[in-house]
CSV table of C-alpha atoms in Angstrom, one decimal:
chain,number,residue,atom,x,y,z
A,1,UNK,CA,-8.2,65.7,-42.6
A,2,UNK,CA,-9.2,62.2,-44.6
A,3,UNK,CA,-11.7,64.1,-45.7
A,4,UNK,CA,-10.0,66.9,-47.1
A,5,UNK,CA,-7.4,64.2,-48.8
A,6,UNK,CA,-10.3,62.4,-50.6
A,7,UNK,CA,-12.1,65.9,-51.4
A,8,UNK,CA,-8.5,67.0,-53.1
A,9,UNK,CA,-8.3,63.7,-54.9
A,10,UNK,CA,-6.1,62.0,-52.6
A,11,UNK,CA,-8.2,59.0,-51.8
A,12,UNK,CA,-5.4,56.5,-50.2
A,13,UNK,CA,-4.2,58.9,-48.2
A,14,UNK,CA,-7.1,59.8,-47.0
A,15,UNK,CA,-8.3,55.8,-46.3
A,16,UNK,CA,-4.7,56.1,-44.5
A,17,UNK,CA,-5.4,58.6,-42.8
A,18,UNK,CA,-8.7,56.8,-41.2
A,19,UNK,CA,-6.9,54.1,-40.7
A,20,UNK,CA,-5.0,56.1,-38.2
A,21,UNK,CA,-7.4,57.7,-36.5
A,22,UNK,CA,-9.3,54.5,-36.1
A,23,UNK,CA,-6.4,52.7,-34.7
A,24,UNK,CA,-6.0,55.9,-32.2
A,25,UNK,CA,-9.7,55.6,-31.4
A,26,UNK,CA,-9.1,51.6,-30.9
A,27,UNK,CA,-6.1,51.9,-28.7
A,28,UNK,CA,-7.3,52.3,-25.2
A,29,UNK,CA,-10.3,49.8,-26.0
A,30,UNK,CA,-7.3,47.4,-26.8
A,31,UNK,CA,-5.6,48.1,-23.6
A,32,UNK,CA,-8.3,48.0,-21.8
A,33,UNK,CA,-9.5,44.5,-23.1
A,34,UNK,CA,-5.9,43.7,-22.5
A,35,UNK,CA,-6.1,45.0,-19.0
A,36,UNK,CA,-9.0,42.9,-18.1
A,37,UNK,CA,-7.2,39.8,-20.2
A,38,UNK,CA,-4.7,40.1,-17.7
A,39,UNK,CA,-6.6,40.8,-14.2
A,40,UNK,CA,-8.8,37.2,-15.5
A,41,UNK,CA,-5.0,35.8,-16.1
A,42,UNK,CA,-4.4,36.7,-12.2
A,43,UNK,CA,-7.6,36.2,-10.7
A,44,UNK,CA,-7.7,32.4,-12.4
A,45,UNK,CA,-4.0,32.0,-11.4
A,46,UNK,CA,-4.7,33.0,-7.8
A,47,UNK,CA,-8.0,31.0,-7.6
A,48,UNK,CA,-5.9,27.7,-8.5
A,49,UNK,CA,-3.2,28.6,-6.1
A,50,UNK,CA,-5.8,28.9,-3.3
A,51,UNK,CA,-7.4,25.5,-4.3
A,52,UNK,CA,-3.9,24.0,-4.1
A,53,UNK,CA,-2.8,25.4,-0.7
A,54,UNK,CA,-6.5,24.3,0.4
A,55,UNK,CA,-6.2,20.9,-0.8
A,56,UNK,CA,-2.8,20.5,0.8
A,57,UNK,CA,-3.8,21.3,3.8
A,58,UNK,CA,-6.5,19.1,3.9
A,59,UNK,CA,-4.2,16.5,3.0
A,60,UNK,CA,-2.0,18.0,6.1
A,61,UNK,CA,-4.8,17.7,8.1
A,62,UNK,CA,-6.0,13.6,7.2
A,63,UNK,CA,-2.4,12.9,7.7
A,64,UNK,CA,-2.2,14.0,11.3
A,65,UNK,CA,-5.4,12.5,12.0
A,66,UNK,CA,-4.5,9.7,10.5
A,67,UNK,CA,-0.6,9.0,12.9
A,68,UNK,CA,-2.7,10.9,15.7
A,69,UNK,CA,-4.2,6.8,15.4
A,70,UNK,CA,-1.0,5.4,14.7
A,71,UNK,CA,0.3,6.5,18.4
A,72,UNK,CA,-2.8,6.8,20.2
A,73,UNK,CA,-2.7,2.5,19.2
A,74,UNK,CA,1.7,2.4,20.4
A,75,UNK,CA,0.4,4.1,23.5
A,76,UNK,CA,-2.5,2.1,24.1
A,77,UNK,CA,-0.2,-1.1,23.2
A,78,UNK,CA,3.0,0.2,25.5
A,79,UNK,CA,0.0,0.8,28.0
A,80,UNK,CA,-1.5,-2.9,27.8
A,81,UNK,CA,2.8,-3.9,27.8
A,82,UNK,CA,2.8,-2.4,31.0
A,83,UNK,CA,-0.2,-3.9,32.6
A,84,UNK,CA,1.3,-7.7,31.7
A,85,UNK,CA,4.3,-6.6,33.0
A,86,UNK,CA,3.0,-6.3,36.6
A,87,UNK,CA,1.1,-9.6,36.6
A,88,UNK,CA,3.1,-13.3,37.0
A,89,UNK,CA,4.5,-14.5,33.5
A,90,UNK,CA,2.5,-17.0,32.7
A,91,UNK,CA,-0.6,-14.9,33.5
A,92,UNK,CA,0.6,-12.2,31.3
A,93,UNK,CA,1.4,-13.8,28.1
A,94,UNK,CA,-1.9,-15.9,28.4
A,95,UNK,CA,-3.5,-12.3,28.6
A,96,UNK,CA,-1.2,-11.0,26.0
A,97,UNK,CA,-1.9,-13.9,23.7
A,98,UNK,CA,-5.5,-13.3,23.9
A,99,UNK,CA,-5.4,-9.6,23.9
A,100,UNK,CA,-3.6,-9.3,20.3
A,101,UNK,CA,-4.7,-12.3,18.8
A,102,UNK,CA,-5.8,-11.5,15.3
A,103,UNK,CA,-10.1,-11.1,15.2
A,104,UNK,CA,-11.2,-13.9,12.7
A,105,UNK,CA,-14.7,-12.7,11.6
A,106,UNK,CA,-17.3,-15.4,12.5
A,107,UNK,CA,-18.0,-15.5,8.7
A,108,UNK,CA,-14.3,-17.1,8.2
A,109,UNK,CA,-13.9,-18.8,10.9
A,110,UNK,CA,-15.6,-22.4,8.8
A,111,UNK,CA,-13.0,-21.4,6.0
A,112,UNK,CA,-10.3,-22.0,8.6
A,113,UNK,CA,-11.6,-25.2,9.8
A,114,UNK,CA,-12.1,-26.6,6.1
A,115,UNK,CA,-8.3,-26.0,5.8
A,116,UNK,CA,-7.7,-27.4,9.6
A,117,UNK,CA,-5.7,-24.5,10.6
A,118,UNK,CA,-6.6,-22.4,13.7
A,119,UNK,CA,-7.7,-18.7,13.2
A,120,UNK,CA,-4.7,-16.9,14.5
A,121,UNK,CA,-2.7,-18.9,11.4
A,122,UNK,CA,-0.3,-17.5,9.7
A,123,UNK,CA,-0.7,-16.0,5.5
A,124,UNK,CA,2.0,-18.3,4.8
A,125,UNK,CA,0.2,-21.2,6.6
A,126,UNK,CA,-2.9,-20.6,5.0
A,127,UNK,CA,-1.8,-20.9,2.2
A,128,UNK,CA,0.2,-23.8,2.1
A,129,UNK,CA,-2.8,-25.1,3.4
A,130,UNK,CA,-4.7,-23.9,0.5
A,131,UNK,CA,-2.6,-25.6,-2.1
A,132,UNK,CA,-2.5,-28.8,-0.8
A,133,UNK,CA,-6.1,-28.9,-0.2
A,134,UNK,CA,-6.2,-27.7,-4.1
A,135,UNK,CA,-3.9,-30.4,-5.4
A,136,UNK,CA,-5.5,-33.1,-3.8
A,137,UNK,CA,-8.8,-32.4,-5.0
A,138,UNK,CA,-7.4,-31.3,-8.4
A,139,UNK,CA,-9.0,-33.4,-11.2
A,140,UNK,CA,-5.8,-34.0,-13.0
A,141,UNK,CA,-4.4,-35.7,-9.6
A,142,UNK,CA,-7.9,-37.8,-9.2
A,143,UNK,CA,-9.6,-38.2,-13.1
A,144,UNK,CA,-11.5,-41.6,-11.7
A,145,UNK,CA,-13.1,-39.4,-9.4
A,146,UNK,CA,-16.2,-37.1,-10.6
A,147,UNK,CA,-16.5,-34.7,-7.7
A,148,UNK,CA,-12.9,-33.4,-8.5
């Protein structure tokens, strides 16, 4: 038919006319491409869903390992709280006292001693300590004195 239009002398109507048919020609291809725009929409849409639940759950998972710790220590503790209990009183807080005494790694234990405070001190101890032993040796408190 375009060509009949350009052959009479009609030569936009016949461009029209191809325009048409191209455009009918084009129009599945289109939806198809739009089709397989859409299924890569979903599939990338599910993908990142399914990393998300994944993650969480992982997350699920270190955070019942994690207070699976947290009262397997209560129970161990209640346990040890138990054991005192069943001993004479002075035995049992000598035991106790030991038992939960905070471990002071051998690499710290000098840095106690320099301050003169035992290794089961408390923060607030240590650093009181710490400050005094810092303004005493402060060279604004001692300028006569060349080691400060």
């Amino acid at each position: 038919a375009a060509m009949q239009a350009k052959a009479a002398g009609f030569g936009k109507l016949g461009e029209q006319i191809e325009q048409k048919s191209i455009g009918r020609a084009d129009g599945p291809q289109r939806q198809r491409d739009g089709t397989e725009a859409a299924a890569a929409a979903r599939r990338a849409a599910n993908m990142a869903a399914l990393e998300a639940a994944m993650r969480a759950e992982k997350e699920r998972e270190e955070e019942d390992r994690f207070w699976d710790q947290v009262r397997a220590r209560r129970e161990n503790r209640d346990s040890e709280e138990e054991l005192f209990k069943s001993f004479p009183s002075r035995t049992a807080s000598k035991l106790k006292d030991e038992t939960h005494a905070p471990s002071v790694p051998p690499e710290l234990r000098p840095h106690f001693s320099l301050l003169g405070l035992e290794a089961d001190a408390e923060e607030g101890d240590v650093r009181k300590a710490y400050k005094q032993l810092a303004l005493k040796h402060h060279p604004d408190k001692n300028p006569n004195n060349p080691v400060a």
